[in-house]
mmCIF file with all atom_site columns, C-alpha atoms in Angstrom:
data_model
loop_
_atom_site.group_PDB
_atom_site.id
_atom_site.type_symbol
_atom_site.label_atom_id
_atom_site.label_alt_id
_atom_site.label_comp_id
_atom_site.label_asym_id
_atom_site.label_entity_id
_atom_site.label_seq_id
_atom_site.pdbx_PDB_ins_code
_atom_site.Cartn_x
_atom_site.Cartn_y
_atom_site.Cartn_z
_atom_site.occupancy
_atom_site.B_iso_or_equiv
_atom_site.pdbx_formal_charge
_atom_site.auth_seq_id
_atom_site.auth_comp_id
_atom_site.auth_asym_id
_atom_site.auth_atom_id
_atom_site.pdbx_PDB_model_num
ATOM 1  C CA . UNK A 1 1  ? 40.686 -116.664 -6.144 1.00 55.00 ? 30  UNK A CA 1
ATOM 2  C CA . UNK A 1 2  ? 38.508 -117.667 -3.206 1.00 82.00 ? 31  UNK A CA 1
ATOM 3  C CA . UNK A 1 3  ? 41.331 -116.875 -0.748 1.00 85.00 ? 32  UNK A CA 1
ATOM 4  C CA . UNK A 1 4  ? 41.721 -113.386 -2.198 1.00 86.00 ? 33  UNK A CA 1
ATOM 5  C CA . UNK A 1 5  ? 37.995 -112.726 -1.661 1.00 87.00 ? 34  UNK A CA 1
ATOM 6  C CA . UNK A 1 6  ? 38.190 -114.020 1.906  1.00 87.00 ? 35  UNK A CA 1
ATOM 7  C CA . UNK A 1 7  ? 41.224 -111.861 2.647  1.00 87.00 ? 36  UNK A CA 1
ATOM 8  C CA . UNK A 1 8  ? 39.274 -108.751 1.693  1.00 93.00 ? 37  UNK A CA 1
ATOM 9  C CA . UNK A 1 9  ? 36.423 -109.533 4.123  1.00 95.00 ? 38  UNK A CA 1
ATOM 10 C CA . UNK A 1 10 ? 38.285 -108.398 7.252  1.00 95.00 ? 39  UNK A CA 1
ATOM 11 C CA . UNK A 1 11 ? 39.284 -104.727 7.409  1.00 95.00 ? 40  UNK A CA 1
ATOM 12 C CA . UNK A 1 12 ? 40.879 -104.380 10.851 1.00 94.00 ? 41  UNK A CA 1
ATOM 13 C CA . UNK A 1 13 ? 40.689 -105.613 14.428 1.00 94.00 ? 42  UNK A CA 1
ATOM 14 C CA . UNK A 1 14 ? 38.945 -103.277 16.821 1.00 94.00 ? 43  UNK A CA 1
ATOM 15 C CA . UNK A 1 15 ? 41.115 -102.659 19.870 1.00 92.00 ? 44  UNK A CA 1
ATOM 16 C CA . UNK A 1 16 ? 39.208 -100.998 22.705 1.00 93.00 ? 45  UNK A CA 1
ATOM 17 C CA . UNK A 1 17 ? 38.639 -101.562 26.381 1.00 94.00 ? 46  UNK A CA 1
ATOM 18 C CA . UNK A 1 18 ? 35.430 -103.495 25.686 1.00 94.00 ? 47  UNK A CA 1
ATOM 19 C CA . UNK A 1 19 ? 37.048 -105.719 23.061 1.00 92.00 ? 48  UNK A CA 1
ATOM 20 C CA . UNK A 1 20 ? 40.065 -106.359 25.309 1.00 91.00 ? 49  UNK A CA 1
ATOM 21 C CA . UNK A 1 21 ? 37.750 -107.498 28.115 1.00 93.00 ? 50  UNK A CA 1
ATOM 22 C CA . UNK A 1 22 ? 35.882 -109.792 25.712 1.00 91.00 ? 51  UNK A CA 1
ATOM 23 C CA . UNK A 1 23 ? 39.190 -111.302 24.545 1.00 90.00 ? 52  UNK A CA 1
ATOM 24 C CA . UNK A 1 24 ? 40.388 -111.913 28.100 1.00 91.00 ? 53  UNK A CA 1
ATOM 25 C CA . UNK A 1 25 ? 37.137 -113.250 29.579 1.00 93.00 ? 54  UNK A CA 1
ATOM 26 C CA . UNK A 1 26 ? 35.399 -115.177 26.801 1.00 92.00 ? 55  UNK A CA 1
ATOM 27 C CA . UNK A 1 27 ? 38.035 -115.647 24.041 1.00 93.00 ? 56  UNK A CA 1
ATOM 28 C CA . UNK A 1 28 ? 36.161 -113.317 21.634 1.00 95.00 ? 57  UNK A CA 1
ATOM 29 C CA . UNK A 1 29 ? 37.810 -110.974 19.169 1.00 95.00 ? 58  UNK A CA 1
ATOM 30 C CA . UNK A 1 30 ? 36.218 -108.003 17.432 1.00 96.00 ? 59  UNK A CA 1
ATOM 31 C CA . UNK A 1 31 ? 36.798 -107.076 13.787 1.00 96.00 ? 60  UNK A CA 1
ATOM 32 C CA . UNK A 1 32 ? 35.568 -104.391 11.399 1.00 97.00 ? 61  UNK A CA 1
ATOM 33 C CA . UNK A 1 33 ? 34.332 -106.293 8.360  1.00 97.00 ? 62  UNK A CA 1
ATOM 34 C CA . UNK A 1 34 ? 32.942 -105.630 4.894  1.00 96.00 ? 63  UNK A CA 1
ATOM 35 C CA . UNK A 1 35 ? 29.323 -104.430 4.946  1.00 96.00 ? 64  UNK A CA 1
ATOM 36 C CA . UNK A 1 36 ? 28.157 -107.267 2.675  1.00 95.00 ? 65  UNK A CA 1
ATOM 37 C CA . UNK A 1 37 ? 30.032 -110.060 4.562  1.00 95.00 ? 66  UNK A CA 1
ATOM 38 C CA . UNK A 1 38 ? 28.125 -113.044 5.885  1.00 96.00 ? 67  UNK A CA 1
ATOM 39 C CA . UNK A 1 39 ? 28.851 -115.004 9.070  1.00 97.00 ? 68  UNK A CA 1
ATOM 40 C CA . UNK A 1 40 ? 30.245 -117.914 7.088  1.00 96.00 ? 69  UNK A CA 1
ATOM 41 C CA . UNK A 1 41 ? 32.577 -115.650 5.086  1.00 96.00 ? 70  UNK A CA 1
ATOM 42 C CA . UNK A 1 42 ? 33.821 -114.005 8.296  1.00 96.00 ? 71  UNK A CA 1
ATOM 43 C CA . UNK A 1 43 ? 34.405 -117.399 9.913  1.00 96.00 ? 72  UNK A CA 1
ATOM 44 C CA . UNK A 1 44 ? 36.366 -118.689 6.910  1.00 96.00 ? 73  UNK A CA 1
ATOM 45 C CA . UNK A 1 45 ? 38.417 -115.471 6.661  1.00 95.00 ? 74  UNK A CA 1
ATOM 46 C CA . UNK A 1 46 ? 39.449 -115.556 10.332 1.00 95.00 ? 75  UNK A CA 1
ATOM 47 C CA . UNK A 1 47 ? 40.352 -119.257 10.102 1.00 94.00 ? 76  UNK A CA 1
ATOM 48 C CA . UNK A 1 48 ? 42.385 -118.638 6.928  1.00 93.00 ? 77  UNK A CA 1
ATOM 49 C CA . UNK A 1 49 ? 44.258 -115.528 8.095  1.00 92.00 ? 78  UNK A CA 1
ATOM 50 C CA . UNK A 1 50 ? 45.034 -116.508 11.693 1.00 92.00 ? 79  UNK A CA 1
ATOM 51 C CA . UNK A 1 51 ? 45.072 -120.329 11.558 1.00 93.00 ? 80  UNK A CA 1
ATOM 52 C CA . UNK A 1 52 ? 42.562 -120.798 14.385 1.00 94.00 ? 81  UNK A CA 1
ATOM 53 C CA . UNK A 1 53 ? 39.259 -122.631 14.800 1.00 96.00 ? 82  UNK A CA 1
ATOM 54 C CA . UNK A 1 54 ? 36.168 -120.405 15.117 1.00 96.00 ? 83  UNK A CA 1
ATOM 55 C CA . UNK A 1 55 ? 33.294 -121.561 17.345 1.00 96.00 ? 84  UNK A CA 1
ATOM 56 C CA . UNK A 1 56 ? 30.765 -118.761 16.685 1.00 97.00 ? 85  UNK A CA 1
ATOM 57 C CA . UNK A 1 57 ? 30.342 -115.440 14.873 1.00 97.00 ? 86  UNK A CA 1
ATOM 58 C CA . UNK A 1 58 ? 27.986 -112.636 15.870 1.00 97.00 ? 87  UNK A CA 1
ATOM 59 C CA . UNK A 1 59 ? 27.601 -109.564 13.654 1.00 97.00 ? 88  UNK A CA 1
ATOM 60 C CA . UNK A 1 60 ? 26.001 -106.171 14.108 1.00 97.00 ? 89  UNK A CA 1
ATOM 61 C CA . UNK A 1 61 ? 25.489 -103.184 11.891 1.00 97.00 ? 90  UNK A CA 1
ATOM 62 C CA . UNK A 1 62 ? 26.787 -99.942  13.309 1.00 97.00 ? 91  UNK A CA 1
ATOM 63 C CA . UNK A 1 63 ? 24.903 -96.864  12.145 1.00 97.00 ? 92  UNK A CA 1
ATOM 64 C CA . UNK A 1 64 ? 26.999 -93.846  11.109 1.00 96.00 ? 93  UNK A CA 1
ATOM 65 C CA . UNK A 1 65 ? 26.743 -90.766  13.279 1.00 96.00 ? 94  UNK A CA 1
ATOM 66 C CA . UNK A 1 66 ? 25.426 -87.466  12.014 1.00 96.00 ? 95  UNK A CA 1
ATOM 67 C CA . UNK A 1 67 ? 28.117 -84.835  12.386 1.00 95.00 ? 96  UNK A CA 1
ATOM 68 C CA . UNK A 1 68 ? 28.141 -81.091  11.790 1.00 94.00 ? 97  UNK A CA 1
ATOM 69 C CA . UNK A 1 69 ? 30.794 -79.458  9.586  1.00 91.00 ? 98  UNK A CA 1
ATOM 70 C CA . UNK A 1 70 ? 30.264 -75.738  10.055 1.00 93.00 ? 99  UNK A CA 1
ATOM 71 C CA . UNK A 1 71 ? 26.801 -74.988  8.659  1.00 94.00 ? 100 UNK A CA 1
ATOM 72 C CA . UNK A 1 72 ? 26.365 -78.256  6.850  1.00 95.00 ? 101 UNK A CA 1
ATOM 73 C CA . UNK A 1 73 ? 25.323 -81.612  8.260  1.00 95.00 ? 102 UNK A CA 1
ATOM 74 C CA . UNK A 1 74 ? 27.254 -84.699  7.284  1.00 95.00 ? 103 UNK A CA 1
ATOM 75 C CA . UNK A 1 75 ? 26.883 -88.399  7.991  1.00 95.00 ? 104 UNK A CA 1
ATOM 76 C CA . UNK A 1 76 ? 29.574 -90.962  8.629  1.00 95.00 ? 105 UNK A CA 1
ATOM 77 C CA . UNK A 1 77 ? 29.287 -94.248  6.762  1.00 96.00 ? 106 UNK A CA 1
ATOM 78 C CA . UNK A 1 78 ? 27.491 -97.259  8.235  1.00 97.00 ? 107 UNK A CA 1
ATOM 79 C CA . UNK A 1 79 ? 29.724 -100.251 8.926  1.00 97.00 ? 108 UNK A CA 1
ATOM 80 C CA . UNK A 1 80 ? 29.617 -103.795 10.212 1.00 98.00 ? 109 UNK A CA 1
ATOM 81 C CA . UNK A 1 81 ? 31.246 -105.233 13.324 1.00 97.00 ? 110 UNK A CA 1
ATOM 82 C CA . UNK A 1 82 ? 31.884 -108.960 13.983 1.00 97.00 ? 111 UNK A CA 1
ATOM 83 C CA . UNK A 1 83 ? 32.410 -110.658 17.328 1.00 97.00 ? 112 UNK A CA 1
ATOM 84 C CA . UNK A 1 84 ? 34.339 -113.894 16.689 1.00 96.00 ? 113 UNK A CA 1
ATOM 85 C CA . UNK A 1 85 ? 34.426 -116.516 19.439 1.00 96.00 ? 114 UNK A CA 1
ATOM 86 C CA . UNK A 1 86 ? 37.304 -118.974 19.155 1.00 96.00 ? 115 UNK A CA 1
ATOM 87 C CA . UNK A 1 87 ? 37.251 -122.615 20.165 1.00 94.00 ? 116 UNK A CA 1
ATOM 88 C CA . UNK A 1 88 ? 38.966 -123.514 23.446 1.00 93.00 ? 117 UNK A CA 1
ATOM 89 C CA . UNK A 1 89 ? 42.724 -123.792 23.072 1.00 91.00 ? 118 UNK A CA 1
ATOM 90 C CA . UNK A 1 90 ? 42.961 -121.272 20.218 1.00 90.00 ? 119 UNK A CA 1
ATOM 91 C CA . UNK A 1 91 ? 44.124 -117.671 20.565 1.00 89.00 ? 120 UNK A CA 1
ATOM 92 C CA . UNK A 1 92 ? 44.975 -114.669 18.366 1.00 88.00 ? 121 UNK A CA 1
ATOM 93 C CA . UNK A 1 93 ? 47.852 -112.390 19.336 1.00 82.00 ? 122 UNK A CA 1
ATOM 94 C CA . UNK A 1 94 ? 46.794 -109.077 17.797 1.00 75.00 ? 123 UNK A CA 1
ATOM 95 C CA . UNK A 1 95 ? 50.026 -107.377 18.828 1.00 63.00 ? 124 UNK A CA 1
ATOM 96 C CA . UNK A 1 96 ? 52.036 -109.684 16.563 1.00 58.00 ? 125 UNK A CA 1
ATOM 97 C CA . UNK A 1 97 ? 49.442 -110.222 13.834 1.00 54.00 ? 126 UNK A CA 1
#
């Protein structure tokens, strides 16, 4: 049961120019995670799903943008982003994962 909860913590990896540079230079990977996830849950989920050792986790809340749809104003949902730093010698291949 605990593994099922941990599997639902990570939504998707974020692949962008900034996240690619972080992966190449400092062995950090970026994930979109559940809004209520803690650092420990994110660490355990990454270790379980990818079989790597996590050194550190940094999280940040991303505020949803206000967008206009014709006359009405709308707001995108807030979400949480996690920067996961792996221990030396460990790597995640997102192309094959």
